[in-house]
XYZ file of C-alpha atoms in Angstrom:
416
model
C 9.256 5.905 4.070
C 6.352 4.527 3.810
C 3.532 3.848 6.487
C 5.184 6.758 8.761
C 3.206 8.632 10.364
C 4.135 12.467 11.619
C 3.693 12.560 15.594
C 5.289 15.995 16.238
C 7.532 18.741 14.859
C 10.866 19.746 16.962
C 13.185 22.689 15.393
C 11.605 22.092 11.857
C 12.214 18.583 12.087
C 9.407 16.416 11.108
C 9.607 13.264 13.811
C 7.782 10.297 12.665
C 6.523 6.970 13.811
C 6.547 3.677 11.475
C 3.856 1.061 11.816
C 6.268 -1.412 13.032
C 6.975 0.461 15.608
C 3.770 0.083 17.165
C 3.399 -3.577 16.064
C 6.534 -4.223 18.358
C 5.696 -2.041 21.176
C 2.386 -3.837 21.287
C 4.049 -7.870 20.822
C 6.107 -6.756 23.804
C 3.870 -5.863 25.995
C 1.211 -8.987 25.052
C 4.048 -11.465 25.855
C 5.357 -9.865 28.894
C 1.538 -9.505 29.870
C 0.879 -13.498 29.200
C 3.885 -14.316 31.233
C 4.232 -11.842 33.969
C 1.149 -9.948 34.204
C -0.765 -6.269 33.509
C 1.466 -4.637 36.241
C 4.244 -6.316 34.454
C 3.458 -5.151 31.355
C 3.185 -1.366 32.566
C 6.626 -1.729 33.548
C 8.059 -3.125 30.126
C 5.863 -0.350 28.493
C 7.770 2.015 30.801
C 11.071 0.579 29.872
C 9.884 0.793 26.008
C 9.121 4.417 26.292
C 12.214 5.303 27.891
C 14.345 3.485 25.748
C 13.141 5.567 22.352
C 12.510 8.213 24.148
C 16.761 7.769 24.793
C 16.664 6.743 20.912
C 14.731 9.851 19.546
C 17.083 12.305 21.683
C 20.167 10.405 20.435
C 18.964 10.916 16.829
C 17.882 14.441 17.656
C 21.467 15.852 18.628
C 22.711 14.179 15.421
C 20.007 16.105 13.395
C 20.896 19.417 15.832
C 24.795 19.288 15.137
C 24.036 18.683 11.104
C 21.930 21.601 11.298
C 24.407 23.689 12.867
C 27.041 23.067 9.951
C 24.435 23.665 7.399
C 22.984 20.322 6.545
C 19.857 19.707 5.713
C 17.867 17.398 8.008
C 14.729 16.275 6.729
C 12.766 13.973 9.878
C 13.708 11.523 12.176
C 11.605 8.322 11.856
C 11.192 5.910 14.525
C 11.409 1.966 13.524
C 11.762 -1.636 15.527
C 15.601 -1.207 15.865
C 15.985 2.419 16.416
C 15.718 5.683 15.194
C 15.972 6.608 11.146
C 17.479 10.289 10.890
C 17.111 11.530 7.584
C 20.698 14.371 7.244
C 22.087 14.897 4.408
C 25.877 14.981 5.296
C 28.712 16.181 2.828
C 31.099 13.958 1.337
C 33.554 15.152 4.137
C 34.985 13.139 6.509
C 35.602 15.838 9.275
C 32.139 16.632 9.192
C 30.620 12.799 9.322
C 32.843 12.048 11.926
C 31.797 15.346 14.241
C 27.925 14.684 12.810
C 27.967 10.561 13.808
C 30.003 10.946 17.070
C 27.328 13.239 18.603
C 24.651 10.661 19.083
C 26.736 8.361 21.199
C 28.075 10.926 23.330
C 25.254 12.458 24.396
C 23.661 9.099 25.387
C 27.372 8.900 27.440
C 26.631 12.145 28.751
C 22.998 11.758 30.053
C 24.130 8.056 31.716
C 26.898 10.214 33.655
C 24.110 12.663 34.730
C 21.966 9.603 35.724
C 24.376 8.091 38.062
C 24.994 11.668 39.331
C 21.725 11.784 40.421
C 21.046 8.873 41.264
C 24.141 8.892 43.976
C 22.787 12.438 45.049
C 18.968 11.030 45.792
C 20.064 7.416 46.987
C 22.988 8.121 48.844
C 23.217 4.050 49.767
C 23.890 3.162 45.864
C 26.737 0.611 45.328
C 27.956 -1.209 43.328
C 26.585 -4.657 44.753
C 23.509 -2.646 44.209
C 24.294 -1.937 40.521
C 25.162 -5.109 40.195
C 22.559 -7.050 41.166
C 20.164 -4.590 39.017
C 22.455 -5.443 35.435
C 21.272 -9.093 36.310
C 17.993 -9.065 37.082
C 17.618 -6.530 33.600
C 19.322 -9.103 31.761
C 17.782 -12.131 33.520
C 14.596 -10.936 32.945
C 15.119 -10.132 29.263
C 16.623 -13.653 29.113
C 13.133 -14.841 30.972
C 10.567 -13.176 28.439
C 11.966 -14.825 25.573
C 12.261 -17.990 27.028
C 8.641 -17.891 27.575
C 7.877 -16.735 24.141
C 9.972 -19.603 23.013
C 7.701 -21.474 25.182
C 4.623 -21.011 23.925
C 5.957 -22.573 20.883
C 5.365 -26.608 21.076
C 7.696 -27.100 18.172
C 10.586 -25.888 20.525
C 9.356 -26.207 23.657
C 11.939 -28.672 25.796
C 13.130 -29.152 29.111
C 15.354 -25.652 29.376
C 12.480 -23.857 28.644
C 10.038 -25.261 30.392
C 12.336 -24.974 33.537
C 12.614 -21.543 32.834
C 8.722 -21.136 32.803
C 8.976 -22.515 36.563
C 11.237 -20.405 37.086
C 9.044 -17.594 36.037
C 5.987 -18.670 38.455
C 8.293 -19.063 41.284
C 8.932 -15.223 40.505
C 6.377 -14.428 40.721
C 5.928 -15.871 44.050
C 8.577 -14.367 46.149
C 8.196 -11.061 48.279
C 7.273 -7.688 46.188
C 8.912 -6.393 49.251
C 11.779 -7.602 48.974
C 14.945 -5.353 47.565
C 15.505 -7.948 44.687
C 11.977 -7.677 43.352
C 12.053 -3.514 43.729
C 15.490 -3.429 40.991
C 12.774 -3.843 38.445
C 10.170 -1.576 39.864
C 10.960 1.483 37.206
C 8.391 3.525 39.276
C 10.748 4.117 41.952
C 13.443 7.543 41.249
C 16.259 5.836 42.045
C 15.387 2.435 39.879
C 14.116 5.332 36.750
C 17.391 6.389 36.944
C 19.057 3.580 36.907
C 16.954 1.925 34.136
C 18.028 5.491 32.286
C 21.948 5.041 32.835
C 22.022 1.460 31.521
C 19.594 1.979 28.658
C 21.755 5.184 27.729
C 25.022 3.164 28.248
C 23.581 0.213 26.001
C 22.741 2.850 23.284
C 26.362 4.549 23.195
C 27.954 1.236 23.016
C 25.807 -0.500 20.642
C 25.803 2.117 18.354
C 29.809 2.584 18.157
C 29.675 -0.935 16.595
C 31.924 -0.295 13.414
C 29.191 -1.657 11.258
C 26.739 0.662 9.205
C 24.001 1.793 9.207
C 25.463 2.300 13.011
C 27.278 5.461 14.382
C 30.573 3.511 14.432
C 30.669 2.419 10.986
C 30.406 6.163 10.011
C 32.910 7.003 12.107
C 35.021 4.329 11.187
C 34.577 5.485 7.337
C 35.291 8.673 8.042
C 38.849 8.270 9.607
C 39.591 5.533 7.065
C 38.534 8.360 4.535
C 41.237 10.801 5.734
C 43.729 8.172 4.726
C 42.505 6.915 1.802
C 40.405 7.274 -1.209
C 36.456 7.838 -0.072
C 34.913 4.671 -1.657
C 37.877 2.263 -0.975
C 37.465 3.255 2.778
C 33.442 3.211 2.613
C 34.477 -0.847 1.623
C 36.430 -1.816 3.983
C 34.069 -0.315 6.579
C 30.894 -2.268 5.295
C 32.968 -5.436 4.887
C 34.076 -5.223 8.473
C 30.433 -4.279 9.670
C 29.285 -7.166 7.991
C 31.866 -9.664 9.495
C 30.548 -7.985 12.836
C 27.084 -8.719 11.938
C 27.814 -12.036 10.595
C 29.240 -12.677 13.940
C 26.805 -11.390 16.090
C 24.274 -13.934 13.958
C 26.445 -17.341 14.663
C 26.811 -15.790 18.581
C 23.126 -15.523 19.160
C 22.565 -18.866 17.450
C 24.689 -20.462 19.757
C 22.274 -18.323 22.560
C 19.504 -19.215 20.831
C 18.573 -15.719 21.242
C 16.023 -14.430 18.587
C 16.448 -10.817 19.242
C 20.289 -10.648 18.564
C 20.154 -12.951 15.255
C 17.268 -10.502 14.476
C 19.098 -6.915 14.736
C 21.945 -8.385 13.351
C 19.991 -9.793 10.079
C 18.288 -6.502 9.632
C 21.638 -4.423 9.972
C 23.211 -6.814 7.681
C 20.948 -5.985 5.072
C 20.823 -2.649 5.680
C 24.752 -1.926 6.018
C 25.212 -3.293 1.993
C 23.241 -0.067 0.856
C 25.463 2.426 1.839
C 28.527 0.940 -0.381
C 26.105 1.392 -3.721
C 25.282 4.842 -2.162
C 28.607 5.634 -2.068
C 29.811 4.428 -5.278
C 27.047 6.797 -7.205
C 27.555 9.836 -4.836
C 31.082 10.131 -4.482
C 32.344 10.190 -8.282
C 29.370 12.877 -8.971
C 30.235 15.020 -6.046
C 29.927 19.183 -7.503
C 28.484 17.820 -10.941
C 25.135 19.679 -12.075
C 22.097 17.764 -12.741
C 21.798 19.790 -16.136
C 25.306 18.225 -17.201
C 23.940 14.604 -17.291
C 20.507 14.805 -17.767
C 18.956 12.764 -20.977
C 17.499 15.070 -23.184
C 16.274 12.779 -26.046
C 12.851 11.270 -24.582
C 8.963 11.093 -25.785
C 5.978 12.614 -23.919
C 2.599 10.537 -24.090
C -1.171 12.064 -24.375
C -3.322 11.683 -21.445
C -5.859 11.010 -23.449
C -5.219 8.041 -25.784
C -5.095 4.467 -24.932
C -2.877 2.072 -23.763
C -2.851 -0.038 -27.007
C -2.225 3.375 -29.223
C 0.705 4.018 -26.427
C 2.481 0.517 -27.480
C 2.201 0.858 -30.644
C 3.101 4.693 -31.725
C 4.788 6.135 -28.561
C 6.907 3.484 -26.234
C 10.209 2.558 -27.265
C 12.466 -0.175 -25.563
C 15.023 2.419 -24.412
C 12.520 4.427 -22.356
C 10.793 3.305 -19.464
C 8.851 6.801 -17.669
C 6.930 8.892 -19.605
C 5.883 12.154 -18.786
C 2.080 12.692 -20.107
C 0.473 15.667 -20.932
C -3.122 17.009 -21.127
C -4.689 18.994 -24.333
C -3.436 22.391 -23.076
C 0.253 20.668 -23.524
C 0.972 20.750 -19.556
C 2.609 18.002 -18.290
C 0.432 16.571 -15.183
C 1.866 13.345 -14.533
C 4.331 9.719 -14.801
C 3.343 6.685 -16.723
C 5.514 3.985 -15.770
C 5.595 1.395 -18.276
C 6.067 -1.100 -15.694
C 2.808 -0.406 -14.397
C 1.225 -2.161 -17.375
C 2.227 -5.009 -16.411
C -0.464 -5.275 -13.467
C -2.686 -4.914 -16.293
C -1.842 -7.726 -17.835
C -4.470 -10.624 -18.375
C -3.725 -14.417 -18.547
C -3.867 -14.285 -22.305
C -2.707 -12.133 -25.205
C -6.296 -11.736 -25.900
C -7.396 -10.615 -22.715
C -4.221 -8.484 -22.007
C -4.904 -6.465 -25.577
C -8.455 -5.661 -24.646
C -7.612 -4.117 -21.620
C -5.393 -1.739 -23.085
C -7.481 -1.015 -25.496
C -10.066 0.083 -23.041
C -7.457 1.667 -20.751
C -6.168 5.228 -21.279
C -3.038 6.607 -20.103
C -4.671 9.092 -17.682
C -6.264 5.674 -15.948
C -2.850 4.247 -15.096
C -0.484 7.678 -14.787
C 0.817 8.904 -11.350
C 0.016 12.191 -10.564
C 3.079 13.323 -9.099
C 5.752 14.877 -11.809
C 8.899 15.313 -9.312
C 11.214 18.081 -10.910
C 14.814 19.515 -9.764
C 16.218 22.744 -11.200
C 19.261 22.062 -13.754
C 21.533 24.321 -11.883
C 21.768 21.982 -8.437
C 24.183 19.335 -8.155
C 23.618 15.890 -7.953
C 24.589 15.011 -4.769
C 21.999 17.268 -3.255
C 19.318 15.569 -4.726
C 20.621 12.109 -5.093
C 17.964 10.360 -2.626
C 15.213 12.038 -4.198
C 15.797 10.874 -7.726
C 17.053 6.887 -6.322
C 13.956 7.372 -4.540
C 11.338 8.031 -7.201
C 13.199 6.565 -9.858
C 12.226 9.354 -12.387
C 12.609 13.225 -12.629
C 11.829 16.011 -14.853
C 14.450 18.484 -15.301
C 13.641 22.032 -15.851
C 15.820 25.360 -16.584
C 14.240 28.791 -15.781
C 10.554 26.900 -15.663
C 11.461 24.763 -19.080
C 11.718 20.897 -19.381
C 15.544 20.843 -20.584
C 15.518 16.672 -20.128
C 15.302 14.215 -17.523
C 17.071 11.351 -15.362
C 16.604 7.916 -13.995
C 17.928 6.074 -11.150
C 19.681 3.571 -13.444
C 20.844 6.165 -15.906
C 22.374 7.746 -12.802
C 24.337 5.179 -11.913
C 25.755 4.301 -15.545
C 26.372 8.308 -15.231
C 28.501 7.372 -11.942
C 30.889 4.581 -13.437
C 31.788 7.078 -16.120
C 32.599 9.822 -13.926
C 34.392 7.216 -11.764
C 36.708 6.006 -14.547
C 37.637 9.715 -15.180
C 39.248 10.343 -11.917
């Protein structure tokens, strides 16, 4: 993905953090600062860490149990809305199921061990105590975006501006006082209480039966026992998306950003998996040397664009492998990339190809895959790049695209 960045390397899995990540960690903390104050902020920057560091764990014993059944697990990237693991799970239900439940039962797990210790080092805990903590979390939450909503004239009204009072009268009261120290994270007992609930949050949220979440995998996968693997990968994304389309009208009627937010994104997201499915299940144990197109033209390095058009590119291909005066092939021209070459005029736009070579505008990269591995091994690489060479014992035998791949699917498809 891009605009991740590697942090750190845990049992040869590469963790990484996305830009967006940061971007959010650092709107939080401004908008809890402008509301609530620096000491404020620390806290919410606290509660931030914790709450990937509960996120990065959770994706870590999914990536540890894959591992362990011999899947390959490539990083973990951290976004916004959670954790990205990157495991390449068989088509087997069994598996997916004991791979996806993992993550929500260790968060389970470490919010027992929480509340162990925190009744072991504050013998006095109760559940008054408890609570009155789940409210002022959620009270508070409810507070900071209130005041973002706030600062907004456009929807700035009475509620809200009652709710900013409320937030100066806050911050008026007694630090003392037992209330106020519920949100003090720096205390043990309030750490591990902040710990339980996030971990409890996490396990909960994430057996939602909607993908890309835990529960819609799981879901899938017991469906998939039943029935055939596709028709069962449906009916789980059409149920996550009633969830999801749910969850949007629910935090309209909150007028909570955050919720219509997630939901939105996960919406989006949950689609994917369907079209995933519906190329990766019919070509499950085929070899990438059975379908691979082995009628296609290479392209010079070294003439122009204009002598490309006119003697090489045909309408049928669209990547073109390109090849220096020694014969080796050394990069990708992507015909679509011509485009951003394109002037405002015919004129204009012939000119600059005539004055353009191919090397100019050709990627680098040539991504290959051996002949001999099957598809569904290397199915997000080729979606991903959208072009790769194919090569048997060091030879190019032929090549596929993401779009011939899924033509490729329906076939296979119809012949079940």
């Amino acid at each position: 993905m891009k605009f991740s960045y590697k942090i750190f390397s845990i049992s040869g899995i590469s963790v990484k953090l996305h830009i967006t990540f940061i971007l959010f960690v650092l709107f939080i903390f401004l908008i809890v600062v402008a509301g609530f104050g620096i000491v404020a902020g620390a806290e919410a920057l606290i509660i931030l860490i914790l709450l990937f560091t509960c996120v990065l764990a959770h994706e870590l014993s999914h990536s540890i149990v894959a591992k362990r059944e011999g899947c390959r697990v490539d990083r973990i990237i951290l976004l916004p809305f959670g954790g990205l693991a990157s495991v390449d799970i068989p088509l087997d239900p069994k598996l997916e199921f004991k791979v996806s439940i993992s993550g929500p039962m260790f968060n389970f797990v470490l919010a027992v061990i929480c509340m162990l210790l925190l009744l072991w080092v504050y013998p006095d805990f109760s559940g008054e105590y408890m609570g009155k903590a789940v409210d002022q979390y959620l009270s508070a939450f409810s507070v900071s975006y209130n005041y973002t909503l706030a600062c907004d004239p456009c929807v700035c009204n009475n509620t809200t501006q009652g709710n900013i009072s409320a937030i100066s009268d806050m911050g008026k009261e007694d630090k003392d006082s037992e209330d106020n120290l519920l949100l003090d994270v720096s205390t043990i007992p309030n750490a591990l209480l902040m710990l339980m609930l996030l971990n409890l949050a996490l396990g909960v949220f994430n057996l939602l039966p909607a993908f890309p979440m835990d529960g819609g995998r799981i879901f899938r996968s017991i469906l998939a026992l039943r029935m055939d693997y596709i028709y069962a990968t449906k009916i789980a994304v059409y149920v996550g998306q009633m969830i999801m389309i749910g969850m949007i009208l629910y935090g309209m009627l909150l007028w909570n950003l955050w919720i219509i937010l997630i939901a939105m994104f996960l919406l989006m997201v949950g689609g994917s998996e369907l079209e995933m499915v519906k190329i990766r299940y019919p070509l499950k144990g085929v070899k990438v040397g059975d379908i691979a197109l082995g009628d296609f033209r290479y392209v010079s390095e070294s003439i122009t664009l204009a002598q490309f058009l006119e003697s090489v590119a045909v309408p049928r291909q669209r990547f073109y492998p390109t090849v220096n005066s020694a014969g080796n092939i050394n990069g990708i021209l992507d015909i679509k990339d011509l485009r951003d070459l394109k002037g405002d005029g015919v004129r204009k736009h012939r000119a600059d190809f005539s004055r353009t070579y191919v090397r100019e505008v050709a990627r680098p990269e040539v991504n290959t895959v051996d002949a001999g591995t099957e598809v569904d091994k290397v199915l997000d690489r080729i979606l991903g790049k959208g072009f790769v060479l194919v090569l048997r014992s060091g030879s190019v035998v032929g090549h596929i695209t993401s779009n011939h791949l899924a033509d490729i699917a329906k076939f296979y498809r119809i012949k079940e």
